[in-house]
Amino acid sequence: MKEMPQISDAEWRVMQVIWGKSPVTANEVIVQLEKDTDWKPKTVKTLIRRLVDKKALGFQKEGKAYLYYPLITENEGIRVESEAFLKKVFNGSLNLMLANFIDEQKFTEGELAELRRIIDGSGQRR
Amino acid sequence: MKEMPQISDAEWRVMQVIWGKSPVTANEVIVQLEKDTDWKPKTVKTLIRRLVDKKALGFQKEGKAYLYYPLITENEGIRVESEAFLKKVFNGSLNLMLANFIDEQKFTEGELAELRRIIDGSGQRR
DNA sequence: AAAAAAAGATTACAGATGTAATCTAAAACC
DNA sequence: GGTTTTAGATTACATCTGTAATCTTTTTTT
């Protein structure tokens, strides 16, 4: 398994945009992020460049502007983040986490029902 | 809700020790952490001091050494970490996270059964 | 009491992160 | 073709983190 780069919170926002649509120009990313953040364009450019350095993004020159695309899939990213979180907080135990969430009554009745459906569906599929 | 301090990965390890037993002296923490890490005593002292600065730990002088104790509960800590993780990766949606884990087949058949039991039990209790 | 040991306080220092501004080169416009 | 615009590259800078070492003060120990 190759080393997955560390992706910070701010960088993650950029990845989400690019996972949502790619390839994209830096400007498209900037426009998207202006909707939910108050980051200046230069800030987004910095984040993009760092992600390129980390090999989380690749690009190809298209004339003046570059087109960026992800080098790691969203699922890979999620996996890495999830493992880091589980390791830090729940000793890597998914069950411990679930037990905790359920104990803390994080789920509404409806969510529990939905969860049950998902589980049953999952049982079906495997 | 008062602002919860940011607790880094390394600091979290210290909190875990102190949540496990408190009040404790710095040395007891150092001894505990030497079992799973190769941190030098000074490193642990730094982490403890930063946690005191962040108001995650309090202490009372007991002669020469101090006795440290947590100012935030483990559950509070877990809640903050979990929310940050969910927010970053799953737009704050617990269900999205679960659906993803289940989809990624993170659970064994047995764990799914257990999960079902927990859910049903939870439904019972509320 | 002088010396040694030990605890916390202060200082260190590089890399990551958030958040940009400035520099440089190329493209578009007049 | 010179000028303006614009894209990416470089530089900036404070804070946080990981990982300690040194300094200072207070206890012990002899």
Short mmCIF file of C-alpha atoms (C1' of nucleotides) in Angstrom, two decimals:
data_model
loop_
_atom_site.label_atom_id
_atom_site.label_comp_id
_atom_site.label_asym_id
_atom_site.label_seq_id
_atom_site.Cartn_x
_atom_site.Cartn_y
_atom_site.Cartn_z
CA MET A 1 0.00 0.00 0.00
CA LYS A 2 1.52 3.27 -1.04
CA GLU A 3 1.70 6.07 1.46
CA MET A 4 -1.32 8.25 1.33
CA PRO A 5 -0.57 11.92 1.64
CA GLN A 6 -1.86 13.87 4.60
CA ILE A 7 -4.71 16.07 3.48
CA SER A 8 -5.56 18.94 5.80
CA ASP A 9 -9.05 20.23 6.48
CA ALA A 10 -8.76 23.13 4.09
CA GLU A 11 -7.17 20.98 1.40
CA TRP A 12 -9.95 18.46 1.82
CA ARG A 13 -12.48 21.06 0.74
CA VAL A 14 -10.55 21.50 -2.47
CA MET A 15 -10.42 17.77 -3.06
CA GLN A 16 -14.17 17.55 -2.60
CA VAL A 17 -14.74 20.08 -5.32
CA ILE A 18 -12.40 18.27 -7.68
CA TRP A 19 -13.83 14.87 -6.83
CA GLY A 20 -17.19 16.36 -7.68
CA LYS A 21 -16.09 17.43 -11.12
CA SER A 22 -12.85 16.97 -12.93
CA PRO A 23 -10.81 17.95 -14.72
CA VAL A 24 -11.30 21.54 -13.63
CA THR A 25 -9.42 24.78 -13.84
CA ALA A 26 -8.26 26.54 -10.71
CA ASN A 27 -10.85 29.19 -11.38
CA GLU A 28 -13.70 26.74 -11.33
CA VAL A 29 -12.50 25.50 -7.98
CA ILE A 30 -12.26 29.06 -6.72
CA VAL A 31 -15.77 29.85 -7.83
CA GLN A 32 -17.15 26.72 -6.20
CA LEU A 33 -15.41 27.39 -2.91
CA GLU A 34 -16.47 31.01 -2.80
CA LYS A 35 -19.96 29.71 -2.28
CA ASP A 36 -19.25 28.15 1.10
CA THR A 37 -16.08 29.83 2.28
CA ASP A 38 -14.59 33.29 2.31
CA TRP A 39 -11.25 32.16 1.01
CA LYS A 40 -9.47 34.50 -1.34
CA PRO A 41 -8.56 33.12 -4.76
CA LYS A 42 -4.88 33.13 -3.83
CA THR A 43 -5.65 30.94 -0.85
CA VAL A 44 -7.32 28.36 -3.03
CA LYS A 45 -4.40 28.47 -5.43
CA THR A 46 -2.05 27.73 -2.56
CA LEU A 47 -4.15 24.77 -1.47
CA ILE A 48 -4.24 23.42 -5.00
CA ARG A 49 -0.50 23.73 -5.33
CA ARG A 50 0.09 21.96 -2.05
CA LEU A 51 -2.17 19.15 -3.15
CA VAL A 52 -0.17 18.86 -6.34
CA ASP A 53 3.03 18.73 -4.26
CA LYS A 54 1.50 15.99 -2.16
CA LYS A 55 0.56 14.09 -5.29
CA ALA A 56 -3.09 14.23 -4.38
CA LEU A 57 -3.77 16.20 -7.57
CA GLY A 58 -2.33 16.02 -11.04
CA PHE A 59 -2.75 18.46 -13.91
CA GLN A 60 -2.18 18.93 -17.59
CA LYS A 61 -1.48 22.19 -19.27
CA GLU A 62 -4.28 23.34 -21.46
CA GLY A 63 -2.82 26.44 -23.00
CA LYS A 64 -2.67 29.11 -20.37
CA ALA A 65 -4.59 27.51 -17.51
CA TYR A 66 -4.07 24.06 -16.11
CA LEU A 67 -6.66 21.35 -15.78
CA TYR A 68 -6.50 19.59 -12.44
CA TYR A 69 -7.70 16.11 -11.64
CA PRO A 70 -7.47 13.86 -8.57
CA LEU A 71 -4.68 11.33 -8.21
CA ILE A 72 -6.39 9.62 -5.32
CA THR A 73 -10.02 8.61 -5.33
CA GLU A 74 -12.53 9.95 -2.88
CA ASN A 75 -12.89 6.49 -1.41
CA GLU A 76 -9.18 6.24 -0.81
CA GLY A 77 -9.26 9.60 0.89
CA ILE A 78 -12.21 8.63 3.03
CA ARG A 79 -10.54 5.40 3.99
CA VAL A 80 -7.40 7.15 5.14
CA GLU A 81 -9.30 9.79 7.09
CA SER A 82 -11.54 7.21 8.69
CA GLU A 83 -8.65 5.05 9.76
CA ALA A 84 -6.83 7.99 11.27
CA PHE A 85 -9.94 9.01 13.18
CA LEU A 86 -10.70 5.52 14.41
CA LYS A 87 -7.11 4.99 15.44
CA LYS A 88 -6.94 8.24 17.36
CA VAL A 89 -10.25 8.09 19.15
CA PHE A 90 -11.39 4.50 19.25
CA ASN A 91 -8.19 2.48 19.17
CA GLY A 92 -9.04 1.61 15.61
CA SER A 93 -12.20 -0.17 16.61
CA LEU A 94 -15.22 0.45 14.44
CA ASN A 95 -17.41 -1.35 16.90
CA LEU A 96 -16.26 0.81 19.74
CA MET A 97 -17.17 3.83 17.70
CA LEU A 98 -20.62 2.56 16.85
CA ALA A 99 -21.33 1.52 20.38
CA ASN A 100 -20.34 5.00 21.45
CA PHE A 101 -22.50 6.79 18.91
CA ILE A 102 -25.47 4.65 19.68
CA ASP A 103 -24.91 5.08 23.37
CA GLU A 104 -24.74 8.80 22.92
CA GLN A 105 -28.06 8.55 21.13
CA LYS A 106 -26.72 10.18 18.07
CA PHE A 107 -29.35 8.47 15.99
CA THR A 108 -32.97 9.33 15.71
CA GLU A 109 -35.53 6.59 15.52
CA GLY A 110 -35.77 7.16 11.79
CA GLU A 111 -32.03 6.97 11.33
CA LEU A 112 -31.93 3.73 13.23
CA ALA A 113 -34.56 2.30 10.95
CA GLU A 114 -32.61 3.49 7.95
CA LEU A 115 -29.49 1.99 9.40
CA ARG A 116 -31.29 -1.31 9.83
CA ARG A 117 -32.34 -1.20 6.20
CA ILE A 118 -28.80 -0.50 5.08
CA ILE A 119 -27.49 -3.35 7.16
CA ASP A 120 -30.05 -5.76 5.83
CA GLY A 121 -29.38 -4.66 2.30
CA SER A 122 -25.71 -5.15 2.91
CA GLY A 123 -26.27 -8.65 4.20
CA GLN A 124 -28.17 -9.32 1.01
CA ARG A 125 -25.38 -8.16 -1.25
CA ARG A 126 -22.36 -9.90 0.13
CA MET B 1 -21.54 25.43 24.50
CA LYS B 2 -18.07 26.55 25.43
CA GLU B 3 -15.31 26.29 22.90
CA MET B 4 -13.60 22.97 23.08
CA PRO B 5 -9.84 23.17 22.72
CA GLN B 6 -8.15 21.53 19.78
CA ILE B 7 -6.39 18.41 20.97
CA SER B 8 -3.70 17.08 18.66
CA ASP B 9 -2.95 13.41 18.07
CA ALA B 10 0.00 13.32 20.44
CA GLU B 11 -1.87 15.29 23.07
CA TRP B 12 -4.78 12.91 22.75
CA ARG B 13 -2.56 10.05 23.89
CA VAL B 14 -1.80 11.98 27.04
CA MET B 15 -5.46 12.68 27.65
CA GLN B 16 -6.25 9.00 27.29
CA VAL B 17 -3.79 8.13 30.03
CA ILE B 18 -5.20 10.77 32.34
CA TRP B 19 -8.78 9.84 31.55
CA GLY B 20 -7.80 6.33 32.50
CA LYS B 21 -6.53 7.35 35.89
CA SER B 22 -6.49 10.70 37.59
CA PRO B 23 -5.19 12.60 39.34
CA VAL B 24 -1.75 11.55 38.24
CA THR B 25 1.74 12.93 38.37
CA ALA B 26 3.61 13.74 35.19
CA ASN B 27 5.86 10.79 35.90
CA GLU B 28 3.02 8.34 35.97
CA VAL B 29 1.93 9.62 32.59
CA ILE B 30 5.47 9.31 31.30
CA VAL B 31 5.74 5.75 32.52
CA GLN B 32 2.43 4.80 30.95
CA LEU B 33 3.33 6.33 27.61
CA GLU B 34 6.75 4.74 27.51
CA LYS B 35 4.93 1.45 27.12
CA ASP B 36 3.46 2.30 23.71
CA THR B 37 5.57 5.16 22.42
CA ASP B 38 9.22 6.11 22.34
CA TRP B 39 8.61 9.62 23.54
CA LYS B 40 11.20 11.09 25.80
CA PRO B 41 10.02 12.28 29.22
CA LYS B 42 10.55 15.88 28.15
CA THR B 43 8.25 15.37 25.22
CA VAL B 44 5.48 14.17 27.47
CA LYS B 45 6.03 17.12 29.79
CA THR B 46 5.63 19.45 26.85
CA LEU B 47 2.39 17.80 25.84
CA ILE B 48 1.07 18.01 29.39
CA ARG B 49 1.94 21.67 29.60
CA ARG B 50 0.25 22.42 26.31
CA LEU B 51 -2.86 20.63 27.50
CA VAL B 52 -2.82 22.75 30.63
CA ASP B 53 -2.49 25.86 28.46
CA LYS B 54 -5.45 24.69 26.43
CA LYS B 55 -7.44 24.14 29.60
CA ALA B 56 -7.85 20.48 28.81
CA LEU B 57 -5.98 19.62 32.00
CA GLY B 58 -5.88 21.17 35.43
CA PHE B 59 -3.50 20.46 38.29
CA GLN B 60 -2.91 21.07 41.95
CA LYS B 61 0.45 21.32 43.57
CA GLU B 62 1.18 18.44 45.83
CA GLY B 63 4.52 19.39 47.30
CA LYS B 64 7.14 19.00 44.64
CA ALA B 65 5.21 17.36 41.84
CA TYR B 66 1.85 18.40 40.48
CA LEU B 67 -1.21 16.23 40.25
CA TYR B 68 -2.97 16.55 36.92
CA TYR B 69 -6.59 15.86 36.17
CA PRO B 70 -8.80 16.34 33.12
CA LEU B 71 -10.90 19.45 32.71
CA ILE B 72 -12.90 17.94 29.90
CA THR B 73 -14.41 14.49 30.00
CA GLU B 74 -13.50 11.74 27.63
CA ASN B 75 -17.02 11.85 26.22
CA GLU B 76 -16.72 15.55 25.51
CA GLY B 77 -13.44 14.91 23.77
CA ILE B 78 -14.87 12.09 21.73
CA ARG B 79 -17.85 14.19 20.78
CA VAL B 80 -15.68 17.02 19.51
CA GLU B 81 -13.37 14.71 17.56
CA SER B 82 -16.26 12.84 16.05
CA GLU B 83 -18.02 15.97 14.98
CA ALA B 84 -14.89 17.32 13.38
CA PHE B 85 -14.36 14.08 11.51
CA LEU B 86 -17.95 13.80 10.35
CA LYS B 87 -17.98 17.41 9.28
CA LYS B 88 -14.78 17.09 7.30
CA VAL B 89 -15.45 13.81 5.58
CA PHE B 90 -19.17 13.20 5.55
CA ASN B 91 -20.72 16.64 5.63
CA GLY B 92 -21.62 15.99 9.24
CA SER B 93 -23.85 13.08 8.35
CA LEU B 94 -23.57 10.06 10.56
CA ASN B 95 -25.72 8.09 8.19
CA LEU B 96 -23.52 8.89 5.27
CA MET B 97 -20.60 7.61 7.23
CA LEU B 98 -22.30 4.39 8.20
CA ALA B 99 -23.56 3.80 4.72
CA ASN B 100 -20.02 4.25 3.51
CA PHE B 101 -18.50 1.89 6.05
CA ILE B 102 -21.09 -0.72 5.34
CA ASP B 103 -20.63 -0.26 1.64
CA GLU B 104 -16.92 -0.61 2.00
CA GLN B 105 -17.61 -3.83 3.85
CA LYS B 106 -15.83 -2.66 6.90
CA PHE B 107 -18.06 -4.91 8.97
CA THR B 108 -17.95 -8.64 9.18
CA GLU B 109 -21.18 -10.58 9.19
CA GLY B 110 -20.84 -10.99 12.93
CA GLU B 111 -20.31 -7.29 13.47
CA LEU B 112 -23.36 -6.51 11.42
CA ALA B 113 -25.38 -8.86 13.59
CA GLU B 114 -23.99 -7.18 16.66
CA LEU B 115 -24.78 -3.82 15.18
CA ARG B 116 -28.34 -4.94 14.62
CA ARG B 117 -28.61 -6.05 18.21
CA ILE B 118 -27.24 -2.77 19.45
CA ILE B 119 -29.67 -0.86 17.30
CA ASP B 120 -32.60 -2.85 18.49
CA GLY B 121 -31.50 -2.53 22.07
CA SER B 122 -31.10 1.18 21.58
CA GLY B 123 -34.56 1.47 20.18
CA GLN B 124 -35.79 -0.28 23.27
CA ARG B 125 -34.15 2.13 25.65
CA ARG B 126 -35.25 5.42 24.32
"C1'" DA C 1 25.40 23.30 54.23
"C1'" DA C 2 26.99 21.81 49.83
"C1'" DA C 3 26.01 18.82 46.19
"C1'" DA C 4 23.02 16.19 43.54
"C1'" DA C 5 18.60 15.12 41.78
"C1'" DA C 6 14.22 16.18 40.08
"C1'" DA C 7 10.14 18.99 38.81
"C1'" DG C 8 8.26 22.38 36.20
"C1'" DA C 9 9.33 26.66 33.06
"C1'" DT C 10 11.48 28.37 29.21
"C1'" DT C 11 13.53 27.97 24.81
"C1'" DA C 12 14.37 25.44 20.35
"C1'" DC C 13 13.51 24.24 15.93
"C1'" DA C 14 11.67 22.09 11.76
"C1'" DG C 15 7.56 20.83 9.27
"C1'" DA C 16 2.37 21.46 8.60
"C1'" DT C 17 -1.43 24.56 8.17
"C1'" DG C 18 -4.29 28.67 7.35
"C1'" DT C 19 -4.34 32.52 4.85
"C1'" DA C 20 -2.62 35.33 1.70
"C1'" DA C 21 0.47 38.94 -1.19
"C1'" DT C 22 4.06 39.62 -4.59
"C1'" DC C 23 6.73 38.11 -8.61
"C1'" DT C 24 7.16 36.41 -13.26
"C1'" DA C 25 5.94 34.78 -17.55
"C1'" DA C 26 2.65 34.11 -20.98
"C1'" DA C 27 -1.62 35.35 -23.35
"C1'" DA C 28 -4.99 38.64 -24.89
"C1'" DC C 29 -6.11 43.10 -26.32
"C1'" DC C 30 -5.57 47.52 -28.53
"C1'" DG D 1 4.24 45.17 -30.97
"C1'" DG D 2 3.56 47.29 -26.56
"C1'" DT D 3 0.39 47.08 -22.64
"C1'" DT D 4 -2.70 45.00 -19.68
"C1'" DT D 5 -4.46 40.92 -17.73
"C1'" DT D 6 -4.05 36.58 -15.81
"C1'" DA D 7 -2.10 32.02 -14.54
"C1'" DG D 8 0.94 29.78 -12.01
"C1'" DA D 9 5.42 30.21 -8.99
"C1'" DT D 10 7.55 32.12 -5.22
"C1'" DT D 11 7.59 34.25 -0.87
"C1'" DA D 12 5.35 35.52 3.64
"C1'" DC D 13 4.15 34.89 8.10
"C1'" DA D 14 1.80 33.50 12.35
"C1'" DT D 15 0.12 29.41 14.75
"C1'" DC D 16 0.11 24.52 15.69
"C1'" DT D 17 2.52 20.15 16.15
"C1'" DG D 18 6.09 16.82 17.05
"C1'" DT D 19 9.96 16.27 19.50
"C1'" DA D 20 13.09 17.68 22.63
"C1'" DA D 21 17.07 20.23 25.32
"C1'" DT D 22 18.39 23.69 28.63
"C1'" DC D 23 17.41 26.68 32.63
"C1'" DT D 24 15.78 27.51 37.23
"C1'" DT D 25 14.13 26.39 41.40
"C1'" DT D 26 13.12 23.33 44.96
"C1'" DT D 27 13.99 18.98 47.30
"C1'" DT D 28 16.77 15.38 48.74
"C1'" DT D 29 20.88 13.35 49.97
"C1'" DT D 30 25.31 13.10 52.08
#
